[in-house]
CSV table of C-alpha atoms in Angstrom, one decimal:
chain,number,residue,atom,x,y,z
A,1,LEU,CA,-0.2,0.0,0.0
A,2,LEU,CA,2.9,2.1,1.0
A,3,ALA,CA,6.4,3.0,-0.5
A,4,ALA,CA,8.7,5.8,0.5
A,5,SER,CA,10.7,5.9,-2.7
A,6,PHE,CA,14.1,8.0,-2.1
A,7,ASP,CA,15.4,7.6,-5.8
A,8,GLU,CA,12.7,9.0,-7.9
A,9,ALA,CA,12.5,12.1,-5.1
A,10,GLN,CA,16.2,12.1,-6.6
A,11,GLN,CA,15.5,11.7,-10.0
A,12,ARG,CA,12.6,14.2,-9.9
A,13,GLY,CA,15.1,17.2,-8.5
A,14,ALA,CA,13.4,16.9,-4.9
A,15,THR,CA,15.2,18.2,-2.0
A,16,GLY,CA,16.3,14.9,-0.2
A,17,SER,CA,12.9,14.4,0.9
A,18,PRO,CA,11.1,10.8,0.0
A,19,THR,CA,8.0,10.6,-1.8
A,20,ILE,CA,5.5,9.1,-0.2
A,21,TYR,CA,3.0,6.9,-3.2
A,22,LEU,CA,0.0,5.9,-1.5
A,23,ASN,CA,-2.2,3.0,-4.6
A,24,GLY,CA,0.9,3.8,-6.7
A,25,LYS,CA,0.1,7.4,-7.2
A,26,PRO,CA,2.4,10.0,-5.4
A,27,TYR,CA,0.8,11.3,-1.9
A,28,SER,CA,0.4,15.0,-1.9
A,29,GLY,CA,-2.3,15.2,1.1
A,30,GLY,CA,-2.7,17.4,3.6
A,31,ARG,CA,0.4,18.2,6.3
A,32,LYS,CA,-1.9,17.4,9.5
A,33,PRO,CA,-1.0,14.1,11.3
A,34,ASN,CA,-4.0,12.4,10.3
A,35,ASP,CA,-4.7,13.5,7.1
A,36,PHE,CA,-1.9,10.5,6.3
A,37,LEU,CA,-3.8,8.6,8.7
A,38,LYS,CA,-7.0,9.0,7.1
A,39,ALA,CA,-5.3,8.8,3.4
A,40,ILE,CA,-4.1,5.4,4.2
A,41,CYS,CA,-7.5,3.5,5.2
A,42,ASN,CA,-9.3,5.4,2.6
A,43,ALA,CA,-7.2,4.0,-0.3
A,44,PHE,CA,-9.1,0.9,-0.8
A,45,ASP,CA,-11.2,0.9,-4.4
A,46,GLY,CA,-13.8,-1.7,-2.8
A,47,SER,CA,-14.5,-3.2,-5.7
A,48,LYS,CA,-14.0,-7.1,-5.6
A,49,PRO,CA,-15.6,-9.1,-2.5
A,50,ALA,CA,-14.0,-11.0,0.0
A,51,ASP,CA,-14.3,-14.1,1.4
A,52,CYS,CA,-14.8,-12.7,4.6
A,53,ALA,CA,-15.4,-16.2,6.5
A,54,ASN,CA,-12.1,-17.7,5.5
A,55,HIS,CA,-10.3,-14.2,5.6
A,56,PHE,CA,-11.3,-13.7,9.4
A,57,THR,CA,-11.2,-17.7,10.5
A,58,SER,CA,-7.2,-17.3,8.9
A,59,LEU,CA,-6.2,-14.0,10.9
A,60,MET,CA,-7.2,-16.4,13.9
A,61,GLN,CA,-4.3,-19.3,13.6
A,62,PRO,CA,-1.4,-17.2,15.8
A,63,TYR,CA,-3.9,-16.1,18.1
A,64,VAL,CA,-4.9,-19.5,19.1
A,65,ARG,CA,-1.2,-20.3,19.7
A,66,GLN,CA,-0.9,-17.4,21.8
A,67,ALA,CA,-4.3,-17.4,24.2
A,68,GLU,CA,-2.6,-21.6,24.5
A,69,GLU,CA,0.9,-20.2,26.3
A,70,MET,CA,-1.1,-17.4,28.1
A,71,LYS,CA,-3.6,-19.8,29.3
A,72,ILE,CA,-6.2,-17.9,28.3
A,73,GLU,CA,-9.4,-19.3,26.7
A,74,PHE,CA,-10.3,-18.1,23.0
A,75,HIS,CA,-13.0,-18.4,21.4
A,76,TYR,CA,-14.0,-17.2,17.7
A,77,GLN,CA,-17.0,-17.7,15.0
A,78,PHE,CA,-17.1,-15.9,11.8
A,79,ASP,CA,-19.3,-18.9,10.0
A,80,SER,CA,-21.8,-16.9,9.0
A,81,LEU,CA,-19.8,-13.8,7.5
A,82,PRO,CA,-21.0,-13.6,4.0
A,83,ASP,CA,-18.6,-12.6,1.1
A,84,ALA,CA,-18.1,-8.7,1.2
A,85,VAL,CA,-16.9,-5.7,-0.3
A,86,ILE,CA,-14.3,-4.3,2.0
A,87,ASP,CA,-10.5,-3.5,1.6
A,88,ALA,CA,-9.8,-7.5,4.3
A,89,ARG,CA,-6.6,-6.4,5.0
A,90,ARG,CA,-7.5,-3.3,6.9
A,91,MET,CA,-10.4,-5.0,8.6
A,92,GLY,CA,-8.2,-7.3,9.3
A,93,GLN,CA,-5.9,-4.8,11.1
A,94,ALA,CA,-8.6,-3.0,12.4
A,95,VAL,CA,-9.3,-6.6,14.3
A,96,ARG,CA,-5.9,-7.9,14.8
A,97,ASN,CA,-5.3,-4.1,16.8
A,98,LEU,CA,-8.3,-4.9,19.1
A,99,LEU,CA,-6.9,-8.4,19.8
A,100,SER,CA,-4.0,-7.1,20.5
A,101,ASN,CA,-5.2,-5.0,23.1
A,102,ALA,CA,-7.7,-7.9,24.4
A,103,PHE,CA,-4.0,-10.2,24.8
A,104,LYS,CA,-2.2,-7.5,26.7
A,105,PHE,CA,-5.1,-7.2,29.8
A,106,THR,CA,-6.1,-10.5,29.8
A,107,PRO,CA,-4.6,-12.5,32.1
A,108,GLY,CA,-4.2,-15.9,33.0
A,109,GLY,CA,-7.1,-18.0,33.2
A,110,GLY,CA,-8.9,-15.3,31.2
A,111,SER,CA,-11.4,-15.4,28.4
A,112,ILE,CA,-11.0,-14.0,24.8
A,113,THR,CA,-14.4,-13.9,22.2
A,114,VAL,CA,-14.1,-12.8,19.0
A,115,PHE,CA,-17.7,-12.7,17.0
A,116,GLY,CA,-18.1,-11.3,13.3
A,117,GLU,CA,-21.9,-11.9,11.4
A,118,ARG,CA,-24.1,-9.7,8.9
A,119,ARG,CA,-26.7,-8.1,10.5
A,120,ASP,CA,-29.1,-6.4,7.9
A,121,ALA,CA,-26.7,-4.5,5.5
A,122,GLU,CA,-24.0,-4.0,7.9
A,123,LEU,CA,-20.6,-7.2,8.9
A,124,VAL,CA,-20.3,-6.6,12.4
A,125,PHE,CA,-17.3,-7.6,14.4
A,126,GLN,CA,-17.1,-8.2,18.3
A,127,VAL,CA,-14.2,-8.7,20.6
A,128,ALA,CA,-14.7,-9.4,24.3
A,129,ASP,CA,-12.2,-10.0,27.3
A,130,THR,CA,-12.1,-10.3,30.6
A,131,GLY,CA,-9.5,-8.1,31.5
A,132,PRO,CA,-9.5,-5.6,33.8
A,133,GLY,CA,-11.7,-3.6,32.0
A,134,MET,CA,-12.0,0.4,32.1
A,135,ALA,CA,-13.6,3.3,33.8
A,136,ASN,CA,-16.3,4.5,32.4
A,137,GLU,CA,-15.2,8.2,32.6
A,138,LYS,CA,-11.9,6.7,30.3
A,139,LEU,CA,-14.0,5.7,27.4
A,140,PRO,CA,-15.2,9.0,25.3
A,141,ARG,CA,-11.0,9.3,25.0
A,142,LEU,CA,-10.5,5.7,24.1
A,143,PHE,CA,-10.3,6.5,20.5
A,144,GLU,CA,-8.3,9.4,20.3
A,145,ARG,CA,-4.6,9.2,19.1
A,146,PHE,CA,-1.9,8.6,21.7
A,147,TYR,CA,-4.3,8.5,24.7
A,148,GLN,CA,-3.4,6.0,27.2
A,149,VAL,CA,-6.4,4.8,29.9
A,150,ASN,CA,-2.9,4.4,32.5
A,151,PRO,CA,0.0,6.6,31.3
A,152,ASP,CA,2.1,5.3,33.9
A,153,GLU,CA,1.7,1.7,33.1
A,154,ARG,CA,2.2,1.7,29.3
A,155,CYS,CA,2.4,-1.2,27.8
A,156,GLU,CA,5.6,-2.8,26.1
A,157,GLY,CA,5.1,-1.4,22.4
A,158,GLY,CA,2.1,0.7,22.9
A,159,MET,CA,1.8,4.3,21.6
A,160,GLY,CA,-2.0,4.7,22.3
A,161,LEU,CA,-2.6,4.4,18.1
A,162,GLY,CA,-4.1,0.9,17.5
A,163,LEU,CA,-7.8,2.2,18.5
A,164,ALA,CA,-7.6,5.2,16.8
A,165,ILE,CA,-6.2,3.4,13.9
A,166,VAL,CA,-9.7,0.9,14.1
A,167,ARG,CA,-12.1,4.0,14.5
A,168,GLU,CA,-10.5,5.4,10.8
A,169,ILE,CA,-10.9,1.7,9.6
A,170,ALA,CA,-14.4,1.5,10.9
A,171,GLN,CA,-15.4,4.7,9.6
A,172,ALA,CA,-13.4,4.5,6.1
A,173,HIS,CA,-15.8,1.4,5.5
A,174,GLY,CA,-19.1,3.6,6.5
A,175,GLY,CA,-19.2,2.0,10.0
A,176,GLU,CA,-18.3,3.2,13.6
A,177,VAL,CA,-16.4,1.3,16.5
A,178,THR,CA,-18.4,1.3,20.0
A,179,VAL,CA,-17.2,0.5,23.8
A,180,GLU,CA,-18.2,-1.3,26.7
A,181,SER,CA,-16.2,-1.7,29.5
A,182,GLU,CA,-16.7,-2.4,33.5
A,183,LEU,CA,-13.7,-2.4,35.9
A,184,GLY,CA,-12.9,-6.2,37.0
A,185,LYS,CA,-15.3,-7.3,34.4
A,186,GLY,CA,-13.5,-6.4,30.9
A,187,THR,CA,-14.6,-4.9,27.6
A,188,LEU,CA,-16.6,-5.4,25.0
A,189,PHE,CA,-15.8,-3.8,21.3
A,190,TRP,CA,-18.2,-4.0,18.4
């Protein structure tokens, strides 16, 4: 999807800055940090139906092993997903981002459930965990870039971008992402 070409920039007489390509065309979008992320999330042509059931089922295999290693009960169900015109790679990224958080915060002995289904004209994905949950006052900011629920307890590798990317991908597909959480019980994203 993206490629930075220093050689082409030099050949065109640029000042050493790389040329960023999005879908094979030079990206010349806005200068705000959000602009490039939005361009990435909107960069699919939506012309080919994806085999959603098989695609998302295959994405779960690394998590089956991770769950076994962490002694977490892990369930997933995508059988009822129809073929659909989506950017399967980006939607997969959104599900992986949600699962990454679920595995970070769910202790051994807990459970994570991933479910996908068609509801009317929409595809609905749910990721539920039995992690520590979050206080209600934290939820409104959860999808902001760089927001951390507990900034003093930053998880390894976490920047606070994963859920913002999930939101952008959902919006690029005409959807949304929502969360419910209860302290001591867990979290549900859909």
